[in-house]
mmCIF file of C-alpha atoms and ligand atoms in Angstrom:
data_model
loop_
_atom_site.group_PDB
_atom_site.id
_atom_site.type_symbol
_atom_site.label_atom_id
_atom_site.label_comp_id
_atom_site.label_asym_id
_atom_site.label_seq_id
_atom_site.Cartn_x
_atom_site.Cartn_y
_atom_site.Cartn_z
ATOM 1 C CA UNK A 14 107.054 82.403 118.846
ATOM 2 C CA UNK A 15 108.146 82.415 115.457
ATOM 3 C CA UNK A 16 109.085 85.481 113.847
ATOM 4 C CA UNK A 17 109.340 86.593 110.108
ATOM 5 C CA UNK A 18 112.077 88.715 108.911
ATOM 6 C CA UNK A 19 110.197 89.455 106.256
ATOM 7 C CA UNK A 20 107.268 91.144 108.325
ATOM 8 C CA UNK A 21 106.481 94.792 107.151
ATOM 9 C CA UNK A 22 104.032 95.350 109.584
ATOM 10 C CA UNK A 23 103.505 98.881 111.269
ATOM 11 C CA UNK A 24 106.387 100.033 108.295
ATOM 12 C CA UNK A 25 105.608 102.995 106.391
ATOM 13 C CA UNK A 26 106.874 102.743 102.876
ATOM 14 C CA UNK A 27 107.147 105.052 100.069
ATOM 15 C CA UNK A 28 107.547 104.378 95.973
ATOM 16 C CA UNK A 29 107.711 106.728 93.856
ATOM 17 C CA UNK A 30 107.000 106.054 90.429
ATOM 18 C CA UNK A 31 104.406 104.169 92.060
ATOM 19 C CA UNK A 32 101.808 103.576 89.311
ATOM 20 C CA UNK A 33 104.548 102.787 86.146
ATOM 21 C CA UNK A 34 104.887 99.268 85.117
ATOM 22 C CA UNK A 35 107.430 97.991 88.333
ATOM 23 C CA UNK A 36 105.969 100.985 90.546
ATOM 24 C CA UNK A 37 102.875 99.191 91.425
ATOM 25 C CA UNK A 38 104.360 95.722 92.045
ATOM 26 C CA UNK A 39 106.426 97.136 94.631
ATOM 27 C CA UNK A 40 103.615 98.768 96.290
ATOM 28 C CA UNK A 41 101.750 95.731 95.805
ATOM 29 C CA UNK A 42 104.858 93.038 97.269
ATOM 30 C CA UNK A 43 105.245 95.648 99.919
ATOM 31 C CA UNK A 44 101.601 95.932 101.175
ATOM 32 C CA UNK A 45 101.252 92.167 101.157
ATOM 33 C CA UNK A 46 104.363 92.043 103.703
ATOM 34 C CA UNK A 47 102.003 94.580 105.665
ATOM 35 C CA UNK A 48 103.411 97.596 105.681
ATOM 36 C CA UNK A 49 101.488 100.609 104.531
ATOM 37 C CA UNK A 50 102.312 102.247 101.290
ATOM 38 C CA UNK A 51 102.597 105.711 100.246
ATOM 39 C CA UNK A 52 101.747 105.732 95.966
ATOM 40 C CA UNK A 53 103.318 108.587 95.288
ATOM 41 C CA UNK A 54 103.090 109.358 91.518
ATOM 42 C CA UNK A 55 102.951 112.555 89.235
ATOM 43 C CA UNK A 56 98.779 111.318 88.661
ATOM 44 C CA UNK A 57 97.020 111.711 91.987
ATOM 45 C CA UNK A 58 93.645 109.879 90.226
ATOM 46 C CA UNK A 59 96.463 106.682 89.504
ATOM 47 C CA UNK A 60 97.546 106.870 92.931
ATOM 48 C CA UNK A 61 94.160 106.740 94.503
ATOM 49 C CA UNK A 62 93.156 103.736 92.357
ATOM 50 C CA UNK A 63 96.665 101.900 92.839
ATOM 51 C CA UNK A 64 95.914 102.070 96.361
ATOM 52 C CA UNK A 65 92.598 100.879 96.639
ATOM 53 C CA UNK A 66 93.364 97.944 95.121
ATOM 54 C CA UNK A 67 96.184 97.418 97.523
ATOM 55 C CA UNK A 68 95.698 94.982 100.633
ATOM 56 C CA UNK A 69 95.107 96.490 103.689
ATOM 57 C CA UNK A 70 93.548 100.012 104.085
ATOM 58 C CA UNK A 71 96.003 102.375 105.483
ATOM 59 C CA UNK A 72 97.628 103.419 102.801
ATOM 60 C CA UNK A 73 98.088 106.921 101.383
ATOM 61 C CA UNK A 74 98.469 108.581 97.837
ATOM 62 C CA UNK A 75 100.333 111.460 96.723
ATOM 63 C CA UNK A 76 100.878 113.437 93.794
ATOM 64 C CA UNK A 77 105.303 114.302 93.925
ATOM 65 C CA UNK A 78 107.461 114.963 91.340
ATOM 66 C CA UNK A 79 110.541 114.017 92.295
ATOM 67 C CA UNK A 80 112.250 116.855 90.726
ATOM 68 C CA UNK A 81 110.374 119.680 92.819
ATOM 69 C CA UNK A 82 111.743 120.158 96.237
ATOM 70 C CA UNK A 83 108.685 121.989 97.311
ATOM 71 C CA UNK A 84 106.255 118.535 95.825
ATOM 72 C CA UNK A 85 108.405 116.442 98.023
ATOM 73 C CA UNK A 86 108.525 118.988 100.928
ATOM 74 C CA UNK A 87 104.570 118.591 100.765
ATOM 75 C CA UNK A 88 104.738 115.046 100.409
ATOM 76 C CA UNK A 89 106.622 114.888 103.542
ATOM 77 C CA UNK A 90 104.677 116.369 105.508
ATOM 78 C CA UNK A 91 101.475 114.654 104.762
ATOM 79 C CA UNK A 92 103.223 111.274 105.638
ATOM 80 C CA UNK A 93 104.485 112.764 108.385
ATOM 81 C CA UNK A 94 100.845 114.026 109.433
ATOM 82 C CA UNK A 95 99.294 110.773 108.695
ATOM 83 C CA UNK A 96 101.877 108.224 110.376
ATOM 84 C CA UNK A 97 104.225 110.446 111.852
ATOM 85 C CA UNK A 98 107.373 108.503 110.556
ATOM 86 C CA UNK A 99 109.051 106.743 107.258
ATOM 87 C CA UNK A 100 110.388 103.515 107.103
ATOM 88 C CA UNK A 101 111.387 103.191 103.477
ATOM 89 C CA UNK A 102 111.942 104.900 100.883
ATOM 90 C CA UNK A 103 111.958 103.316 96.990
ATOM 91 C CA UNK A 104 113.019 105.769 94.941
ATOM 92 C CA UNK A 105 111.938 103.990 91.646
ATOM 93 C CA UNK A 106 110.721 107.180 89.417
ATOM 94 C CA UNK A 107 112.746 107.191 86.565
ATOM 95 C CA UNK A 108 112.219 108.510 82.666
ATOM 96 C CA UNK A 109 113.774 106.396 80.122
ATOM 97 C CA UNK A 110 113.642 107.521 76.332
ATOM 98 C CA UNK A 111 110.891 106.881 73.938
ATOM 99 C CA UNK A 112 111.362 107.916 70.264
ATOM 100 C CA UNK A 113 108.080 109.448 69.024
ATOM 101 C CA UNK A 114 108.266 108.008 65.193
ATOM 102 C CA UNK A 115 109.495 104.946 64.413
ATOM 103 C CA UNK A 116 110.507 105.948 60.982
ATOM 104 C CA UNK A 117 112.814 108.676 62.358
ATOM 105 C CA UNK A 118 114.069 106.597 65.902
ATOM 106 C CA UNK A 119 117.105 105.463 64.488
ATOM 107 C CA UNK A 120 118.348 108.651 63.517
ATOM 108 C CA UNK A 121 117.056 110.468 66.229
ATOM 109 C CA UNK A 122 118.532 108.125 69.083
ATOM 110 C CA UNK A 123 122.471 107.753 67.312
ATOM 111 C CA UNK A 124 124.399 109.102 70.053
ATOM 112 C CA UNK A 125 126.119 111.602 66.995
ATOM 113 C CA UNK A 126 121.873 113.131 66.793
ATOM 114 C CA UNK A 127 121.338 112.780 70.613
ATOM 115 C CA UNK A 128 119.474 115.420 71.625
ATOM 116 C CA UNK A 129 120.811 117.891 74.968
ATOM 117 C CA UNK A 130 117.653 118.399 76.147
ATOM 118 C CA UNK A 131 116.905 114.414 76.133
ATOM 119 C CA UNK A 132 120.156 114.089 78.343
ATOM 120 C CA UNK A 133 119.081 116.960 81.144
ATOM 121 C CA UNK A 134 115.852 115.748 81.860
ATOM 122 C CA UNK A 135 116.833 111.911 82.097
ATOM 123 C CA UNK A 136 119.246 113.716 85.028
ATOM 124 C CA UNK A 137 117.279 115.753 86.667
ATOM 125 C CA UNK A 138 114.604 112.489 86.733
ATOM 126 C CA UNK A 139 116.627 109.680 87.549
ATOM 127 C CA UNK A 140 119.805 111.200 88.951
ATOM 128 C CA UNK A 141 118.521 115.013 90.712
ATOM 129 C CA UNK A 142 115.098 113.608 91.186
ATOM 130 C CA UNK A 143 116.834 110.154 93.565
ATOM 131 C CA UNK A 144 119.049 112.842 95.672
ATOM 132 C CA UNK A 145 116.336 115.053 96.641
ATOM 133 C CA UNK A 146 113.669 112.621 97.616
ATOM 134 C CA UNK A 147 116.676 111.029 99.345
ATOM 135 C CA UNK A 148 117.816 114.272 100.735
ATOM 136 C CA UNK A 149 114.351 116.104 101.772
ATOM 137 C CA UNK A 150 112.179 112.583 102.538
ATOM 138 C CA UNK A 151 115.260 110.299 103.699
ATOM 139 C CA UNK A 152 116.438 112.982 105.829
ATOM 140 C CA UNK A 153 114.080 112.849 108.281
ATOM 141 C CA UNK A 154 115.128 108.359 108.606
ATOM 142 C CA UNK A 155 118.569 109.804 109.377
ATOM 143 C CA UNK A 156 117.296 112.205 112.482
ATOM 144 C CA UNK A 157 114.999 108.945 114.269
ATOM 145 C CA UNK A 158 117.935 106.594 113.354
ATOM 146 C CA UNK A 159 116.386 103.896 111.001
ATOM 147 C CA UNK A 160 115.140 103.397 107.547
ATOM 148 C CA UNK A 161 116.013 101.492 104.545
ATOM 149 C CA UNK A 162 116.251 103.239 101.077
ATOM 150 C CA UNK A 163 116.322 101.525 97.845
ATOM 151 C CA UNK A 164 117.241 103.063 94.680
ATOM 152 C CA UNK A 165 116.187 101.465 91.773
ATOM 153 C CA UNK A 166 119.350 101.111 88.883
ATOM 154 C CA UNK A 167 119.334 99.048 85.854
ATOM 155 C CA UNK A 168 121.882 96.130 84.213
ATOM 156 C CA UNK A 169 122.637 99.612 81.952
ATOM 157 C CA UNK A 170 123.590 101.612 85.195
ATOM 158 C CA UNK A 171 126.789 98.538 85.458
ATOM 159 C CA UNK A 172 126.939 97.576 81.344
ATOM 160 C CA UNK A 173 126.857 99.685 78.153
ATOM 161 C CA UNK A 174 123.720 98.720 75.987
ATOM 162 C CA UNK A 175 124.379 95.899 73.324
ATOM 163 C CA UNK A 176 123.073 98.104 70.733
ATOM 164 C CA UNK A 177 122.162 94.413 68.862
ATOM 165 C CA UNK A 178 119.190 94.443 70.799
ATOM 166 C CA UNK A 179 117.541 96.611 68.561
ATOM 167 C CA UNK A 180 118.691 94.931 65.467
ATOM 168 C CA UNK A 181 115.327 93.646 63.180
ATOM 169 C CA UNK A 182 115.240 90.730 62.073
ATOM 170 C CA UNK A 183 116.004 92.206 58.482
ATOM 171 C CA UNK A 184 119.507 93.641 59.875
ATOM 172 C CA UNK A 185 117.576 97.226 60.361
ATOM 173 C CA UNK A 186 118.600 98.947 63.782
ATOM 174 C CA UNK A 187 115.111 99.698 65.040
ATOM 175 C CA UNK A 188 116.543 102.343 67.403
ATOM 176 C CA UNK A 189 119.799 102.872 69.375
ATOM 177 C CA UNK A 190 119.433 102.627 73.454
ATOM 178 C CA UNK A 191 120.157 106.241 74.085
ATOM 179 C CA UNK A 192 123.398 107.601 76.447
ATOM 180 C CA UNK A 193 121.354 109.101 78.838
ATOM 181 C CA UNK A 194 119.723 106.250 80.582
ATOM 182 C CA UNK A 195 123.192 103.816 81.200
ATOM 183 C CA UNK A 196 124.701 107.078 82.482
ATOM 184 C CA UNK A 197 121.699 108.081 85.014
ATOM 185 C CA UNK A 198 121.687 104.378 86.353
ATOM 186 C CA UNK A 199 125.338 104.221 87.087
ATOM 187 C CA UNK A 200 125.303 107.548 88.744
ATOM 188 C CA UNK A 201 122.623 105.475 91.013
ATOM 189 C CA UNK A 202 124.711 103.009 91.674
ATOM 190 C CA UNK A 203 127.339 105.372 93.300
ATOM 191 C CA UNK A 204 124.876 107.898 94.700
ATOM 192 C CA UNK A 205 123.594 104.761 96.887
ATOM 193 C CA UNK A 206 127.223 103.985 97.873
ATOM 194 C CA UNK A 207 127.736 107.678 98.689
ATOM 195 C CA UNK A 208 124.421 107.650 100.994
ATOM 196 C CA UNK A 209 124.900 104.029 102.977
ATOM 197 C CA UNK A 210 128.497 105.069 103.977
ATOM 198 C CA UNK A 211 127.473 108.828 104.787
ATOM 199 C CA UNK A 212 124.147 107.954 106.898
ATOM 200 C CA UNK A 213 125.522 103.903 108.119
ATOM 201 C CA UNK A 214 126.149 105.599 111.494
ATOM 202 C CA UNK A 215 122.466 106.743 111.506
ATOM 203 C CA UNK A 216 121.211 103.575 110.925
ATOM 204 C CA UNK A 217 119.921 103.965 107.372
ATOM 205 C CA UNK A 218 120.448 101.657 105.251
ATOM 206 C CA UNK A 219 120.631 102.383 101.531
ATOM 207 C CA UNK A 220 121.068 99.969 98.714
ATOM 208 C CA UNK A 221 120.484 99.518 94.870
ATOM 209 C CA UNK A 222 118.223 97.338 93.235
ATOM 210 C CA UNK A 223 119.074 96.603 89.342
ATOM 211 C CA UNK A 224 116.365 95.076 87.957
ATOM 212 C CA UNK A 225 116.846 93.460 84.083
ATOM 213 C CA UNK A 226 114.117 94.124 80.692
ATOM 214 C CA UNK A 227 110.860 93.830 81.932
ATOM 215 C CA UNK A 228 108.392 92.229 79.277
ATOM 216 C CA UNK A 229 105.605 94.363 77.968
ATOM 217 C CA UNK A 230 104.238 93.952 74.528
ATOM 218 C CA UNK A 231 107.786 94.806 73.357
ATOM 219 C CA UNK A 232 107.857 93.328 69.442
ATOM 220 C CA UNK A 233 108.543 89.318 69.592
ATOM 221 C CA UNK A 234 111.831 90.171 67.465
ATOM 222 C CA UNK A 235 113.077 92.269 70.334
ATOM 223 C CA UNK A 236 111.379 90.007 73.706
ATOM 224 C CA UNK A 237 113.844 87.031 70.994
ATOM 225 C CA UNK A 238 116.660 89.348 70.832
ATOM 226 C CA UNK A 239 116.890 89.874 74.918
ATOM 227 C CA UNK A 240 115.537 86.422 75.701
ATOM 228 C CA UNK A 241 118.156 84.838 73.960
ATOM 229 C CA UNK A 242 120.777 87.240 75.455
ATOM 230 C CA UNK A 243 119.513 86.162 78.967
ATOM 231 C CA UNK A 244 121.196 83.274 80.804
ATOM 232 C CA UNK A 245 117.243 82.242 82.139
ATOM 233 C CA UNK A 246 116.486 82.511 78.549
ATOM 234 C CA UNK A 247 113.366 85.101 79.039
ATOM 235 C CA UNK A 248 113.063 88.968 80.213
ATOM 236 C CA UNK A 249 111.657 89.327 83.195
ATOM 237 C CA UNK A 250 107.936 89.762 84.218
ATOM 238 C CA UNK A 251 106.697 92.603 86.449
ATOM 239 C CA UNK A 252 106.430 90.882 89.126
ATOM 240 C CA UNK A 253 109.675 89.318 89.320
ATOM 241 C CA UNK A 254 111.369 91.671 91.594
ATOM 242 C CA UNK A 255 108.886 91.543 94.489
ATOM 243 C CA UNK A 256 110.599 89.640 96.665
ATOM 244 C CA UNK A 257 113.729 91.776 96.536
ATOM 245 C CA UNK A 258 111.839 94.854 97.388
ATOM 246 C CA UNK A 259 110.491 92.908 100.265
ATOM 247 C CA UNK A 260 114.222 92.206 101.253
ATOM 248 C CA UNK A 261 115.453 95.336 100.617
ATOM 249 C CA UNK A 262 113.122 97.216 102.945
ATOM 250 C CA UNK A 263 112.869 94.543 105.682
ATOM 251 C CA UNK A 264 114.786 93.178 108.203
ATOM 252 C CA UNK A 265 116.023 90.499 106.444
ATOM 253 C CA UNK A 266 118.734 92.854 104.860
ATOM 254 C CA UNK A 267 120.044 94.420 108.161
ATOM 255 C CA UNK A 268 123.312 94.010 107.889
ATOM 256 C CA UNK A 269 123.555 95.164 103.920
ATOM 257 C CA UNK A 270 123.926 98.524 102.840
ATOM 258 C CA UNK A 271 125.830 100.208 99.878
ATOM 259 C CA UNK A 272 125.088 97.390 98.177
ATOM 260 C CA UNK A 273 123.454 96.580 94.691
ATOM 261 C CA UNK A 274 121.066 93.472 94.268
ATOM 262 C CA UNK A 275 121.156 92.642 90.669
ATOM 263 C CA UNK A 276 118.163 90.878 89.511
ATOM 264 C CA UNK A 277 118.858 90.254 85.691
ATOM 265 C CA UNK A 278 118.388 86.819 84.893
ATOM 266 C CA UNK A 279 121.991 86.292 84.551
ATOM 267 C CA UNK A 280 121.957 88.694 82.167
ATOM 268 C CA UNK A 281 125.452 90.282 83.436
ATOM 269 C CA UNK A 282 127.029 87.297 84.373
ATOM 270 C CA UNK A 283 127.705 86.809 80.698
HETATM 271 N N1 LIG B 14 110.889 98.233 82.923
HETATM 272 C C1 LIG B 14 112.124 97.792 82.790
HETATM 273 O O1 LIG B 14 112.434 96.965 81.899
HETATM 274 C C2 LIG B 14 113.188 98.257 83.740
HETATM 275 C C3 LIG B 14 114.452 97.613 83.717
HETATM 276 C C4 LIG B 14 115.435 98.044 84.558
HETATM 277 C C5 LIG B 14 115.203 99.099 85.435
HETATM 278 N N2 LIG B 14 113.979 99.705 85.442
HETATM 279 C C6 LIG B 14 113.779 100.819 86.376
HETATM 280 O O2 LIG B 14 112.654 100.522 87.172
HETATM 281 C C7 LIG B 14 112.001 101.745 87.542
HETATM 282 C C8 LIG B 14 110.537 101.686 87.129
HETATM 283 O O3 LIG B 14 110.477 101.463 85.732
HETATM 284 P P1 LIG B 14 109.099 101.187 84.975
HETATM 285 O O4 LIG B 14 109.405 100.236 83.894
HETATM 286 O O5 LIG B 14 108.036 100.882 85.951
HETATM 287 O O6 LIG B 14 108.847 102.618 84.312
HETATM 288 P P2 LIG B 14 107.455 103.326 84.000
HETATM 289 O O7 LIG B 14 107.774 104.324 82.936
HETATM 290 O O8 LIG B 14 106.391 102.334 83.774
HETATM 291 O O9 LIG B 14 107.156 104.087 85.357
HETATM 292 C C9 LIG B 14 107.895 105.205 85.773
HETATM 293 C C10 LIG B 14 106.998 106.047 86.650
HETATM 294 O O10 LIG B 14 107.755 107.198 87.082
HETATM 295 C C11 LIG B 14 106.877 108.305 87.047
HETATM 296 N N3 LIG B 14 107.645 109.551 86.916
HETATM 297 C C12 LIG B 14 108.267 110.045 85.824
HETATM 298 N N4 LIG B 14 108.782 111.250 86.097
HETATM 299 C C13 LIG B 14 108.492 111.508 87.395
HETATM 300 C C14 LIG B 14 108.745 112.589 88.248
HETATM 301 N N5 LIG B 14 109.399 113.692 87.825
HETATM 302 N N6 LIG B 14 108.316 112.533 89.535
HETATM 303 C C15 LIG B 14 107.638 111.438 89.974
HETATM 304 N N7 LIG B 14 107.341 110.381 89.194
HETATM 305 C C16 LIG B 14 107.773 110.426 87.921
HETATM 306 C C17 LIG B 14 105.959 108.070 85.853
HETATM 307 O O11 LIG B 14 104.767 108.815 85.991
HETATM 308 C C18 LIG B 14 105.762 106.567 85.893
HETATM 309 O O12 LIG B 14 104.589 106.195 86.579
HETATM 310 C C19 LIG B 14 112.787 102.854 86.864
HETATM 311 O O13 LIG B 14 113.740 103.377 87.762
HETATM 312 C C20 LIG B 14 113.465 102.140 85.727
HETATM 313 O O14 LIG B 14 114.616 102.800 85.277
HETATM 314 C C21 LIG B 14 112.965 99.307 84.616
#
C-alpha cells in the first residue's frame, strides 16, 4: 500500500492568525493535506468565511486572542468538545508595525522616537501571545504524548533589518523597520528551542518556521528594493510557504524538532 507522509488526515490543526495574509494559506495547505482546521482569529465573521471556503467540511472557527488566557482557555475547550484532541498547533498571530501617516513614518519609526507602548504590545502579541497558546492549547499535546507546534519567526527574528529597504528611489527613507518586530521574532526562535527540548520526551515536536517579505501591493520601489536583495530575485508570494506548513505538522518532519525552517529565498544566505 503506499503511504504518504504528507497525509493530514484525521489531524486536528490549529492557526491562529488564521484569516491575515499567510494565516489563510496555511489553513488552506493544511486542509488540502486533510486534516481539519481550527481558524482561529480575533474576527469570528472572517473565520466562518475562511472556513467555508476551505476543502473538506469539518472544520471549526474561533474567535482567540492570543493574549487572553481565558480566549484561549475557551478555545480549548471547544476543540476539545468538537474533536476531542489537537494535533497541531501554528502559532502564526503576530502584529507587526504600521505607521499611520506617511508624512510623519520616518520620524515616528527612528528607533531614537520609538514609541514604549509600540514595543509592549508587539510582545505581548508575538512573544506572550506564542507562550500561552503554547502553554494553555499545547499543553494538553504534551499530556496524550504527540503533536507538532510551529511557531512562525521571520528572516528579522535571525538578521537586523537593512534599513535600505525603505530607501525611495529619491534617497528619502520612507520609514525605518521598527525594533520591536526583529526582537519578538528572535525571542521565537529561542522560545521554540526552549519548548522542543522541554516537551521532546512527550513527544511534541516544536519547530520554527521563518518565512521571508511576502508581496502585497507593497510600492514597486520597495517589492525592487527586496527583490533585488533576494538571491531568487523576487519576495515571496502567499502561498509560498504551504508546503512547509504541510511538513512541519506532518509526519514527514518526525525526527525534527527545535529546529527553524527558513524559507527566504536565499535571502539570509547573503
Ligand atoms: N507577511 C510577511 O511578509 C511575513 C514575513 C515574515 C514573517 N511573517 C509572519 O507570518 C505571520 C503572519 O503574517 P501575515 O503577513 O499573515 O500578517 P497579517 O497581519 O496579515 O495577519 C496577522 C493576523 O494575526 C491576527 N492577530 C493580531 N493580533 C492577534 C491577537 N492578539 N490574537 C489573535 N490573532 C491576532 C490578525 O487579526 C491577523 O489576521 C506573522 O507571524 C508574521 O510575523 C510575515
Amino acid at each position: 500500500m503506499k503511504t504518504d507522509i504528507f497525509d493530514l488526515t484525521r489531524k486536528v490543526a490549529l492557526v491562529t492568525g488564521a484569516t491575515g495574509l499567510l494565516g489563510k494559506q496555511h489553513c488552506m495547505a493544511l486542509a488540502e493535506s486533510g486534516a481539519s482546521v481550527v481558524v482561529a482569529d480575533l474576527n469570528l465573521g472572517d473565520c466562518h468565511h475562511l472556513a467555508e471556503e476551505l476543502p473538506g467540511k469539518n472544520h471549526l472557527s474561533l474567535a482567540l486572542d492570543v493574549t487572553l488566557p481565558h480566549s484561549l482557555r475557551t478555545g480549548r475547550n471547544a476543540i476539545l468538545k468538537k474533536y476531542s484532541r489537537l494535533d497541531v498547533l501554528v502559532n502564526n498571530a503576530a502584529v507587526n508595525d504600521k505607521f499611520e501617516s506617511p508624512a510623519l513614518a520616518a520620524e515616528q519609526s527612528r528607533f531614537e522616537n520609538y514609541p514604549l507602548e509600540m514595543w509592549l504590545r508587539s510582545l505581548e502579541v508575538n512573544v506572550t501571545g506564542v507562550f500561552l497558546a503554547s502553554q494553555i492549547i499545547g499543553a494538553g499535546m504534551a499530556e496524550r504524548g504527540s503533536g507538532s507546534i510551529i511557531n512562525v519567526a521571520s528572516t528579522y527574528g535571525m538578521v537586523g533589518p537593512d534599513q535600505s529597504l525603505y530607501l525611495k528611489p529619491d534617497g528619502e527613507q520612507a520609514f525605518f523597520k521598527s525594533p520591536a518586530y526583529p526582537a519578538t521574532k528572535g525571542a521565537v526562535l529561542n522560545f521554540t528551542r526552549y519548548l522542543a527540548a522541554y516537551w521532546g520526551n512527550c513527544g511534541v515536536r516544536v519547530n520554527a518556521l521563518s518565512p521571508g517579505g511576502v508581496e502585497n501591493s507593497q510600492e514597486s520601489w520597495f517589492v525592487e528594493n527586496y527583490s533585488r536583495r533576494t538571491s531568487l530575485g523576487r519576495m515571496a508570494q502567499p502561498n509560498d510557504y504551504k508546503g512547509a506548513v504541510v511538513f512541519l505538522a506532518s509526519d514527514a518532519s518526525a525526527y525534527m524538532t527545535g529546529a527553524n525552517l527558513v524559507v527566504d529565498g536565499g535571502w539570509t544566505a547573503v
